[in-house]
Amino acid sequence: MKRHEFVWEPYPSTVMSLLPPVCLVGSLAWYAVVPLICFQVIEWHQPDRALRQFGMQQPVPESPSQPLNIHGITLKGKHDENWGQLFAPMIQQWNNRHAFRVDAYPRQEGLLSFNSDYMVWYRRKTKMFVDPENAKTATLGEVAEALQYMVSPQGRKTCTFDDLVPYVEKITILSEEQERVTEPVSHGPASERQFPAQ
């Protein structure tokens, strides 16, 4: 699969219109940054960190939300705890989920630019490759794929020389930052598992 063939939005409106009503029951919460509550367990639903899956432009995300050390809360020894009172702020946010929707972001048209704020942030935060040889091969493959698309009939209609510049920069970044974008081989698992002699 080539980069321009990957569809980030898994459910376009044409597919959504074919779904039975039961599949759309919770759709108000799909775009809402809200707590998901099940007894004493609370996890934050954060679609703002995955806007590309909803067909929207992805800004650099804020730090993940998980307030009040919620993962440390257990039911053990808390027979008199008023959970409704303890979780009142989260319950209130859930009840007002329509006010916490993130579907106001602009739609993403075409491929995300290599030099967009998000992609620059993403490359800083991500180990993109494990094997240095794979890093070189994948980068050169992506550049070749982009060139192939640019000279295709569809690419000739939409691409300009300026669209090639990010790929040249990508090769430069890879050569300058190979140690940062690849994980040293010594961190990987041993090639063969050793068992004690029987």
Tab-separated table of C-alpha atoms in Angstrom:
chain	number	residue	atom	x	y	z
A	1	MET	CA	0.000	0.000	0.000
A	2	LYS	CA	1.336	3.411	-0.904
A	3	ARG	CA	1.109	6.475	1.327
A	4	HIS	CA	-1.366	8.331	-0.890
A	5	GLU	CA	-3.603	5.227	-0.998
A	6	PHE	CA	-4.047	5.007	2.783
A	7	VAL	CA	-7.380	6.445	3.933
A	8	TRP	CA	-7.068	8.019	7.398
A	9	GLU	CA	-10.810	8.469	7.748
A	10	PRO	CA	-12.163	4.959	8.264
A	11	TYR	CA	-15.861	5.825	8.021
A	12	PRO	CA	-16.714	8.402	5.347
A	13	SER	CA	-20.283	9.665	5.109
A	14	THR	CA	-21.093	7.142	2.365
A	15	VAL	CA	-20.332	4.279	4.776
A	16	MET	CA	-21.990	5.987	7.757
A	17	SER	CA	-25.278	6.333	5.869
A	18	LEU	CA	-25.399	2.535	5.416
A	19	LEU	CA	-24.950	1.667	9.102
A	20	PRO	CA	-27.945	0.471	11.129
A	21	PRO	CA	-29.170	2.888	13.833
A	22	VAL	CA	-27.741	0.763	16.666
A	23	CYS	CA	-24.222	1.566	15.388
A	24	LEU	CA	-24.823	5.304	15.742
A	25	VAL	CA	-26.262	5.354	19.273
A	26	GLY	CA	-23.115	6.749	20.928
A	27	SER	CA	-22.046	8.981	18.060
A	28	LEU	CA	-22.318	12.163	20.165
A	29	ALA	CA	-19.387	10.924	22.253
A	30	TRP	CA	-17.189	9.959	19.277
A	31	TYR	CA	-15.881	13.497	18.917
A	32	ALA	CA	-16.030	14.485	22.603
A	33	VAL	CA	-13.061	14.732	24.953
A	34	VAL	CA	-14.754	13.116	27.942
A	35	PRO	CA	-14.189	10.587	30.692
A	36	LEU	CA	-15.532	7.083	30.100
A	37	ILE	CA	-16.848	5.913	33.469
A	38	CYS	CA	-17.458	2.343	34.622
A	39	PHE	CA	-17.880	2.130	38.414
A	40	GLN	CA	-14.556	3.268	39.927
A	41	VAL	CA	-12.657	2.985	36.614
A	42	ILE	CA	-12.290	6.134	34.535
A	43	GLU	CA	-10.385	6.434	31.270
A	44	TRP	CA	-10.216	9.558	29.184
A	45	HIS	CA	-11.559	9.392	25.620
A	46	GLN	CA	-9.330	11.754	23.644
A	47	PRO	CA	-10.271	12.011	19.980
A	48	ASP	CA	-8.381	15.339	19.880
A	49	ARG	CA	-5.199	13.220	19.767
A	50	ALA	CA	-6.366	11.278	16.680
A	51	LEU	CA	-8.193	13.860	14.545
A	52	ARG	CA	-6.803	12.462	11.300
A	53	GLN	CA	-8.964	9.383	11.854
A	54	PHE	CA	-11.969	11.693	11.719
A	55	GLY	CA	-10.749	13.424	8.542
A	56	MET	CA	-9.646	16.613	10.352
A	57	GLN	CA	-6.348	18.477	10.495
A	58	GLN	CA	-4.237	17.329	13.432
A	59	PRO	CA	-2.579	20.059	15.497
A	60	VAL	CA	0.175	19.184	17.958
A	61	PRO	CA	-1.813	17.521	20.774
A	62	GLU	CA	-1.796	18.669	24.360
A	63	SER	CA	-0.506	16.329	27.064
A	64	PRO	CA	-2.836	13.377	27.680
A	65	SER	CA	-5.557	13.939	30.278
A	66	GLN	CA	-5.822	11.628	33.253
A	67	PRO	CA	-6.458	13.869	36.272
A	68	LEU	CA	-6.559	13.165	39.992
A	69	ASN	CA	-4.394	10.040	39.894
A	70	ILE	CA	-7.469	8.127	38.762
A	71	HIS	CA	-5.519	4.963	37.944
A	72	GLY	CA	-4.647	4.567	41.628
A	73	ILE	CA	-8.275	4.428	42.800
A	74	THR	CA	-9.595	1.029	43.886
A	75	LEU	CA	-12.753	-0.176	45.636
A	76	LYS	CA	-10.729	-1.992	48.281
A	77	GLY	CA	-11.580	-0.823	51.810
A	78	LYS	CA	-13.826	2.043	50.667
A	79	HIS	CA	-17.276	0.883	51.712
A	80	ASP	CA	-18.410	4.374	52.745
A	81	GLU	CA	-17.003	6.242	49.706
A	82	ASN	CA	-19.500	8.434	47.858
A	83	TRP	CA	-18.385	7.713	44.282
A	84	GLY	CA	-20.899	10.150	42.796
A	85	GLN	CA	-19.412	12.958	44.866
A	86	LEU	CA	-15.801	11.898	44.259
A	87	PHE	CA	-16.306	11.730	40.489
A	88	ALA	CA	-18.751	14.656	40.236
A	89	PRO	CA	-16.490	16.748	37.929
A	90	MET	CA	-16.034	13.826	35.508
A	91	ILE	CA	-19.743	12.954	35.580
A	92	GLN	CA	-20.578	16.593	34.872
A	93	GLN	CA	-18.184	16.650	31.902
A	94	TRP	CA	-19.739	13.436	30.566
A	95	ASN	CA	-23.245	14.882	30.952
A	96	ASN	CA	-22.130	18.002	29.027
A	97	ARG	CA	-20.227	16.046	26.355
A	98	HIS	CA	-21.792	18.107	23.560
A	99	ALA	CA	-19.744	21.080	24.855
A	100	PHE	CA	-16.477	19.129	24.612
A	101	ARG	CA	-16.677	18.087	20.958
A	102	VAL	CA	-13.610	18.524	18.757
A	103	ASP	CA	-15.303	18.373	15.358
A	104	ALA	CA	-14.739	22.100	14.736
A	105	TYR	CA	-11.240	21.492	13.327
A	106	PRO	CA	-10.824	22.073	9.576
A	107	ARG	CA	-10.999	19.074	7.226
A	108	GLN	CA	-7.692	17.581	6.059
A	109	GLU	CA	-7.408	17.837	2.295
A	110	GLY	CA	-4.761	15.675	0.619
A	111	LEU	CA	-1.591	14.404	2.267
A	112	LEU	CA	-0.324	15.981	5.475
A	113	SER	CA	2.742	18.106	4.722
A	114	PHE	CA	6.074	16.672	5.827
A	115	ASN	CA	6.895	20.080	7.364
A	116	SER	CA	3.556	20.677	9.092
A	117	ASP	CA	3.789	21.491	12.802
A	118	TYR	CA	2.274	18.117	13.627
A	119	MET	CA	4.700	16.070	11.528
A	120	VAL	CA	7.717	17.982	12.885
A	121	TRP	CA	6.436	17.259	16.426
A	122	TYR	CA	5.685	13.630	15.540
A	123	ARG	CA	9.191	13.004	14.221
A	124	ARG	CA	10.680	14.475	17.431
A	125	LYS	CA	8.527	12.222	19.664
A	126	THR	CA	8.659	8.969	17.720
A	127	LYS	CA	11.211	6.254	17.139
A	128	MET	CA	10.289	5.751	13.523
A	129	PHE	CA	12.566	2.797	12.792
A	130	VAL	CA	14.271	0.014	14.726
A	131	ASP	CA	16.808	-1.024	12.103
A	132	PRO	CA	19.090	1.634	10.505
A	133	GLU	CA	19.049	-0.228	7.173
A	134	ASN	CA	15.249	-0.326	7.250
A	135	ALA	CA	15.235	3.431	7.952
A	136	LYS	CA	17.279	4.117	4.827
A	137	THR	CA	15.268	1.708	2.695
A	138	ALA	CA	11.902	3.001	3.925
A	139	THR	CA	12.885	6.643	3.420
A	140	LEU	CA	14.222	6.051	-0.070
A	141	GLY	CA	11.140	3.956	-0.829
A	142	GLU	CA	8.851	6.773	0.314
A	143	VAL	CA	10.755	9.297	-1.806
A	144	ALA	CA	10.561	6.974	-4.826
A	145	GLU	CA	6.849	6.422	-4.177
A	146	ALA	CA	6.263	10.183	-3.981
A	147	LEU	CA	8.170	10.731	-7.237
A	148	GLN	CA	6.189	7.965	-8.912
A	149	TYR	CA	2.936	9.588	-7.783
A	150	MET	CA	4.072	13.058	-8.871
A	151	VAL	CA	4.710	11.898	-12.438
A	152	SER	CA	1.463	9.894	-12.632
A	153	PRO	CA	-1.498	11.464	-14.478
A	154	GLN	CA	-3.238	12.270	-11.168
A	155	GLY	CA	-0.043	13.606	-9.568
A	156	ARG	CA	0.760	15.858	-12.528
A	157	LYS	CA	-2.577	17.584	-12.002
A	158	THR	CA	-2.024	18.268	-8.285
A	159	CYS	CA	1.738	18.267	-7.540
A	160	THR	CA	4.313	20.983	-8.081
A	161	PHE	CA	8.068	21.088	-7.700
A	162	ASP	CA	7.526	22.524	-4.220
A	163	ASP	CA	5.892	19.213	-3.248
A	164	LEU	CA	9.242	17.487	-3.862
A	165	VAL	CA	11.186	19.704	-1.441
A	166	PRO	CA	9.959	17.940	1.757
A	167	TYR	CA	11.211	14.606	0.439
A	168	VAL	CA	14.665	16.006	-0.210
A	169	GLU	CA	14.587	17.433	3.320
A	170	LYS	CA	13.530	14.024	4.626
A	171	ILE	CA	16.627	12.386	3.154
A	172	THR	CA	18.755	15.156	4.686
A	173	ILE	CA	17.127	14.728	8.110
A	174	LEU	CA	17.658	10.981	7.997
A	175	SER	CA	21.342	11.355	7.202
A	176	GLU	CA	21.837	14.002	9.932
A	177	GLU	CA	19.742	12.331	12.638
A	178	GLN	CA	20.090	8.615	12.015
A	179	GLU	CA	20.923	7.834	15.643
A	180	ARG	CA	17.886	9.712	16.923
A	181	VAL	CA	15.338	8.190	14.531
A	182	THR	CA	16.588	4.635	14.927
A	183	GLU	CA	16.735	2.494	18.038
A	184	PRO	CA	20.154	0.936	18.704
A	185	VAL	CA	20.240	-2.763	17.912
A	186	SER	CA	21.597	-3.523	21.408
A	187	HIS	CA	18.181	-2.571	22.863
A	188	GLY	CA	16.437	-5.352	20.964
A	189	PRO	CA	15.860	-8.898	22.250
A	190	ALA	CA	18.601	-11.496	22.122
A	191	SER	CA	18.677	-13.405	18.854
A	192	GLU	CA	18.287	-16.763	20.631
A	193	ARG	CA	16.741	-17.438	23.998
A	194	GLN	CA	19.094	-19.169	26.406
A	195	PHE	CA	17.746	-21.893	28.686
A	196	PRO	CA	19.660	-23.404	31.589
A	197	ALA	CA	21.074	-26.854	30.975
A	198	GLN	CA	18.827	-29.663	32.227
